[in-house]
């Protein structure tokens, strides 16, 4: 047993506070992404000005892209925004669950590996979304790597 920051830890036991901080950053980034996406979707449904703006931009690229009408293009745009909202909510829930498991120090190795996988998949799914997508992806990826490294250094095997 030894003392770390006022808390007595058993040999092989580690704290995952930094990993939890990165998870919280990723959860907040996904929350922002979900709110922004919902706002765009709401504007698409209710705001005639935004719809007109979108139609003008689509017309600049060509009125009939690969046989798809303007209305179908707008519907596809709305479906993509809905997909982003759903993915964001799933990643928020997974992040909260991971933080709770790390705080309770349960299934730490599994949580670390899953955070790395979430970070990589998240990077692929949200790459085109800019800074918010990058921050959320990196948050999970860094948290996962920190968790796995800290778990290994605490004397636990990664087998």
PDB file of C-alpha atoms in Angstrom:
ATOM      1  CA  UNK A   1       0.000   0.000   0.000  1.00  0.00           C
ATOM      2  CA  UNK A   2       1.170   3.503  -0.695  1.00  0.00           C
ATOM      3  CA  UNK A   3      -0.239   7.009  -0.537  1.00  0.00           C
ATOM      4  CA  UNK A   4      -0.963   9.017  -3.682  1.00  0.00           C
ATOM      5  CA  UNK A   5      -2.463  12.496  -3.385  1.00  0.00           C
ATOM      6  CA  UNK A   6      -3.978  11.813   0.019  1.00  0.00           C
ATOM      7  CA  UNK A   7      -5.635   8.542  -1.028  1.00  0.00           C
ATOM      8  CA  UNK A   8      -4.288   5.177   0.011  1.00  0.00           C
ATOM      9  CA  UNK A   9      -3.941   2.830  -2.958  1.00  0.00           C
ATOM     10  CA  UNK A  10      -3.203  -0.864  -2.913  1.00  0.00           C
ATOM     11  CA  UNK A  11      -0.316  -2.062  -5.030  1.00  0.00           C
ATOM     12  CA  UNK A  12      -1.527  -2.533  -8.592  1.00  0.00           C
ATOM     13  CA  UNK A  13      -4.418  -0.078  -8.174  1.00  0.00           C
ATOM     14  CA  UNK A  14      -4.484   3.046 -10.311  1.00  0.00           C
ATOM     15  CA  UNK A  15      -6.644   6.127 -10.661  1.00  0.00           C
ATOM     16  CA  UNK A  16      -8.019   7.021 -14.061  1.00  0.00           C
ATOM     17  CA  UNK A  17      -8.904  10.668 -13.463  1.00  0.00           C
ATOM     18  CA  UNK A  18      -7.104  11.974 -16.551  1.00  0.00           C
ATOM     19  CA  UNK A  19      -8.850   9.401 -18.747  1.00  0.00           C
ATOM     20  CA  UNK A  20     -12.187  10.454 -17.268  1.00  0.00           C
ATOM     21  CA  UNK A  21     -11.380  14.116 -18.031  1.00  0.00           C
ATOM     22  CA  UNK A  22     -10.735  13.250 -21.689  1.00  0.00           C
ATOM     23  CA  UNK A  23     -13.964  11.236 -21.788  1.00  0.00           C
ATOM     24  CA  UNK A  24     -15.861  14.237 -20.398  1.00  0.00           C
ATOM     25  CA  UNK A  25     -14.292  16.480 -23.062  1.00  0.00           C
ATOM     26  CA  UNK A  26     -15.406  14.031 -25.766  1.00  0.00           C
ATOM     27  CA  UNK A  27     -18.921  13.792 -24.278  1.00  0.00           C
ATOM     28  CA  UNK A  28     -19.193  17.586 -24.228  1.00  0.00           C
ATOM     29  CA  UNK A  29     -17.964  17.791 -27.835  1.00  0.00           C
ATOM     30  CA  UNK A  30     -20.530  15.203 -28.916  1.00  0.00           C
ATOM     31  CA  UNK A  31     -23.224  17.072 -26.988  1.00  0.00           C
ATOM     32  CA  UNK A  32     -22.316  20.253 -28.859  1.00  0.00           C
ATOM     33  CA  UNK A  33     -22.335  18.352 -32.149  1.00  0.00           C
ATOM     34  CA  UNK A  34     -25.770  16.866 -31.407  1.00  0.00           C
ATOM     35  CA  UNK A  35     -27.216  20.270 -30.440  1.00  0.00           C
ATOM     36  CA  UNK A  36     -25.795  21.959 -33.540  1.00  0.00           C
ATOM     37  CA  UNK A  37     -27.058  19.170 -35.782  1.00  0.00           C
ATOM     38  CA  UNK A  38     -30.512  19.325 -34.228  1.00  0.00           C
ATOM     39  CA  UNK A  39     -30.541  23.084 -34.783  1.00  0.00           C
ATOM     40  CA  UNK A  40     -29.672  22.622 -38.476  1.00  0.00           C
ATOM     41  CA  UNK A  41     -32.341  19.923 -38.832  1.00  0.00           C
ATOM     42  CA  UNK A  42     -34.911  22.173 -37.156  1.00  0.00           C
ATOM     43  CA  UNK A  43     -33.941  25.061 -39.456  1.00  0.00           C
ATOM     44  CA  UNK A  44     -34.281  22.760 -42.457  1.00  0.00           C
ATOM     45  CA  UNK A  45     -37.834  21.814 -41.438  1.00  0.00           C
ATOM     46  CA  UNK A  46     -39.151  25.159 -40.219  1.00  0.00           C
ATOM     47  CA  UNK A  47     -37.053  27.981 -41.662  1.00  0.00           C
ATOM     48  CA  UNK A  48     -37.848  28.840 -45.277  1.00  0.00           C
ATOM     49  CA  UNK A  49     -34.788  31.099 -45.552  1.00  0.00           C
ATOM     50  CA  UNK A  50     -32.370  28.312 -44.657  1.00  0.00           C
ATOM     51  CA  UNK A  51     -34.069  25.929 -47.084  1.00  0.00           C
ATOM     52  CA  UNK A  52     -33.817  28.563 -49.844  1.00  0.00           C
ATOM     53  CA  UNK A  53     -30.132  29.106 -49.010  1.00  0.00           C
ATOM     54  CA  UNK A  54     -29.510  25.363 -49.218  1.00  0.00           C
ATOM     55  CA  UNK A  55     -31.391  25.118 -52.530  1.00  0.00           C
ATOM     56  CA  UNK A  56     -29.319  27.981 -53.975  1.00  0.00           C
ATOM     57  CA  UNK A  57     -26.080  26.257 -52.967  1.00  0.00           C
ATOM     58  CA  UNK A  58     -27.252  22.971 -54.414  1.00  0.00           C
ATOM     59  CA  UNK A  59     -28.234  24.679 -57.670  1.00  0.00           C
ATOM     60  CA  UNK A  60     -24.735  26.121 -57.976  1.00  0.00           C
ATOM     61  CA  UNK A  61     -23.346  22.578 -58.011  1.00  0.00           C
ATOM     62  CA  UNK A  62     -25.950  21.466 -60.527  1.00  0.00           C
ATOM     63  CA  UNK A  63     -29.706  21.136 -60.339  1.00  0.00           C
ATOM     64  CA  UNK A  64     -29.802  17.469 -61.211  1.00  0.00           C
ATOM     65  CA  UNK A  65     -26.807  15.634 -59.737  1.00  0.00           C
ATOM     66  CA  UNK A  66     -26.742  12.051 -61.013  1.00  0.00           C
ATOM     67  CA  UNK A  67     -30.490  12.068 -61.621  1.00  0.00           C
ATOM     68  CA  UNK A  68     -31.344  13.206 -58.080  1.00  0.00           C
ATOM     69  CA  UNK A  69     -33.871  16.022 -57.812  1.00  0.00           C
ATOM     70  CA  UNK A  70     -33.469  19.050 -55.556  1.00  0.00           C
ATOM     71  CA  UNK A  71     -36.060  17.712 -53.103  1.00  0.00           C
ATOM     72  CA  UNK A  72     -34.239  14.374 -52.879  1.00  0.00           C
ATOM     73  CA  UNK A  73     -30.923  16.153 -52.259  1.00  0.00           C
ATOM     74  CA  UNK A  74     -32.456  18.099 -49.384  1.00  0.00           C
ATOM     75  CA  UNK A  75     -33.972  14.895 -48.003  1.00  0.00           C
ATOM     76  CA  UNK A  76     -30.559  13.190 -48.160  1.00  0.00           C
ATOM     77  CA  UNK A  77     -29.022  16.179 -46.345  1.00  0.00           C
ATOM     78  CA  UNK A  78     -31.679  15.883 -43.640  1.00  0.00           C
ATOM     79  CA  UNK A  79     -31.009  12.135 -43.313  1.00  0.00           C
ATOM     80  CA  UNK A  80     -27.275  12.744 -42.918  1.00  0.00           C
ATOM     81  CA  UNK A  81     -27.962  15.294 -40.162  1.00  0.00           C
ATOM     82  CA  UNK A  82     -30.268  12.786 -38.433  1.00  0.00           C
ATOM     83  CA  UNK A  83     -27.510  10.160 -38.659  1.00  0.00           C
ATOM     84  CA  UNK A  84     -25.041  12.562 -37.024  1.00  0.00           C
ATOM     85  CA  UNK A  85     -27.511  13.216 -34.181  1.00  0.00           C
ATOM     86  CA  UNK A  86     -28.046   9.492 -33.568  1.00  0.00           C
ATOM     87  CA  UNK A  87     -24.311   8.704 -33.638  1.00  0.00           C
ATOM     88  CA  UNK A  88     -23.633  11.620 -31.272  1.00  0.00           C
ATOM     89  CA  UNK A  89     -26.215  10.399 -28.764  1.00  0.00           C
ATOM     90  CA  UNK A  90     -24.843   6.846 -28.892  1.00  0.00           C
ATOM     91  CA  UNK A  91     -21.299   8.121 -28.328  1.00  0.00           C
ATOM     92  CA  UNK A  92     -22.458  10.334 -25.449  1.00  0.00           C
ATOM     93  CA  UNK A  93     -24.080   7.352 -23.718  1.00  0.00           C
ATOM     94  CA  UNK A  94     -21.038   5.129 -24.347  1.00  0.00           C
ATOM     95  CA  UNK A  95     -18.740   7.842 -22.964  1.00  0.00           C
ATOM     96  CA  UNK A  96     -20.789   8.226 -19.802  1.00  0.00           C
ATOM     97  CA  UNK A  97     -20.845   4.456 -19.277  1.00  0.00           C
ATOM     98  CA  UNK A  98     -17.063   4.290 -19.807  1.00  0.00           C
ATOM     99  CA  UNK A  99     -16.468   7.105 -17.307  1.00  0.00           C
ATOM    100  CA  UNK A 100     -18.636   5.377 -14.698  1.00  0.00           C
ATOM    101  CA  UNK A 101     -16.828   2.070 -15.187  1.00  0.00           C
ATOM    102  CA  UNK A 102     -13.439   3.782 -14.913  1.00  0.00           C
ATOM    103  CA  UNK A 103     -14.492   5.681 -11.796  1.00  0.00           C
ATOM    104  CA  UNK A 104     -15.536   2.377 -10.213  1.00  0.00           C
ATOM    105  CA  UNK A 105     -12.414   0.697 -11.686  1.00  0.00           C
ATOM    106  CA  UNK A 106     -14.417  -2.122 -13.229  1.00  0.00           C
ATOM    107  CA  UNK A 107     -13.470  -3.782 -16.497  1.00  0.00           C
ATOM    108  CA  UNK A 108     -10.688  -1.227 -16.953  1.00  0.00           C
ATOM    109  CA  UNK A 109      -8.799  -3.144 -19.634  1.00  0.00           C
ATOM    110  CA  UNK A 110     -11.986  -3.678 -21.669  1.00  0.00           C
ATOM    111  CA  UNK A 111     -13.027  -0.023 -21.291  1.00  0.00           C
ATOM    112  CA  UNK A 112      -9.580   1.148 -22.431  1.00  0.00           C
ATOM    113  CA  UNK A 113      -9.682  -1.000 -25.556  1.00  0.00           C
ATOM    114  CA  UNK A 114     -13.277   0.022 -26.310  1.00  0.00           C
ATOM    115  CA  UNK A 115     -12.366   3.714 -25.944  1.00  0.00           C
ATOM    116  CA  UNK A 116      -9.572   3.272 -28.484  1.00  0.00           C
ATOM    117  CA  UNK A 117     -11.972   1.537 -30.879  1.00  0.00           C
ATOM    118  CA  UNK A 118     -14.600   4.267 -30.322  1.00  0.00           C
ATOM    119  CA  UNK A 119     -11.988   6.929 -30.997  1.00  0.00           C
ATOM    120  CA  UNK A 120     -10.927   5.354 -34.286  1.00  0.00           C
ATOM    121  CA  UNK A 121     -14.476   4.679 -35.504  1.00  0.00           C
ATOM    122  CA  UNK A 122     -15.506   8.151 -34.369  1.00  0.00           C
ATOM    123  CA  UNK A 123     -12.651   9.694 -36.340  1.00  0.00           C
ATOM    124  CA  UNK A 124     -13.826   7.930 -39.482  1.00  0.00           C
ATOM    125  CA  UNK A 125     -17.511   8.798 -38.978  1.00  0.00           C
ATOM    126  CA  UNK A 126     -17.002  12.433 -38.007  1.00  0.00           C
ATOM    127  CA  UNK A 127     -13.909  13.331 -40.049  1.00  0.00           C
ATOM    128  CA  UNK A 128     -15.838  15.676 -42.328  1.00  0.00           C
ATOM    129  CA  UNK A 129     -17.450  17.513 -39.412  1.00  0.00           C
ATOM    130  CA  UNK A 130     -14.387  19.608 -38.641  1.00  0.00           C
ATOM    131  CA  UNK A 131     -13.007  20.596 -35.270  1.00  0.00           C
ATOM    132  CA  UNK A 132     -15.843  19.224 -33.135  1.00  0.00           C
ATOM    133  CA  UNK A 133     -15.499  15.790 -34.720  1.00  0.00           C
ATOM    134  CA  UNK A 134     -11.736  15.812 -34.229  1.00  0.00           C
ATOM    135  CA  UNK A 135     -11.975  16.857 -30.554  1.00  0.00           C
ATOM    136  CA  UNK A 136     -14.541  14.188 -29.759  1.00  0.00           C
ATOM    137  CA  UNK A 137     -12.557  11.488 -31.555  1.00  0.00           C
ATOM    138  CA  UNK A 138      -9.280  12.473 -29.924  1.00  0.00           C
ATOM    139  CA  UNK A 139     -10.927  12.629 -26.504  1.00  0.00           C
ATOM    140  CA  UNK A 140     -11.944   8.977 -26.657  1.00  0.00           C
ATOM    141  CA  UNK A 141      -8.716   7.881 -28.317  1.00  0.00           C
ATOM    142  CA  UNK A 142      -6.476   9.605 -25.746  1.00  0.00           C
ATOM    143  CA  UNK A 143      -8.630   8.361 -22.865  1.00  0.00           C
ATOM    144  CA  UNK A 144      -8.372   4.813 -24.174  1.00  0.00           C
ATOM    145  CA  UNK A 145      -4.608   4.920 -24.618  1.00  0.00           C
ATOM    146  CA  UNK A 146      -4.117   6.480 -21.166  1.00  0.00           C
ATOM    147  CA  UNK A 147      -6.345   3.852 -19.593  1.00  0.00           C
ATOM    148  CA  UNK A 148      -4.559   0.925 -21.233  1.00  0.00           C
ATOM    149  CA  UNK A 149      -1.105   2.321 -20.394  1.00  0.00           C
ATOM    150  CA  UNK A 150      -2.028   3.116 -16.794  1.00  0.00           C
ATOM    151  CA  UNK A 151      -3.670  -0.280 -16.368  1.00  0.00           C
ATOM    152  CA  UNK A 152      -0.520  -1.990 -17.674  1.00  0.00           C
ATOM    153  CA  UNK A 153       1.778   0.130 -15.456  1.00  0.00           C
ATOM    154  CA  UNK A 154      -0.330  -0.679 -12.399  1.00  0.00           C
ATOM    155  CA  UNK A 155       0.960  -4.221 -12.708  1.00  0.00           C
ATOM    156  CA  UNK A 156      -2.021  -5.758 -14.447  1.00  0.00           C
ATOM    157  CA  UNK A 157      -1.341  -7.882 -17.509  1.00  0.00           C
ATOM    158  CA  UNK A 158      -2.966  -7.108 -20.829  1.00  0.00           C
ATOM    159  CA  UNK A 159      -3.446 -10.739 -21.831  1.00  0.00           C
TER     160      UNK A 159
END
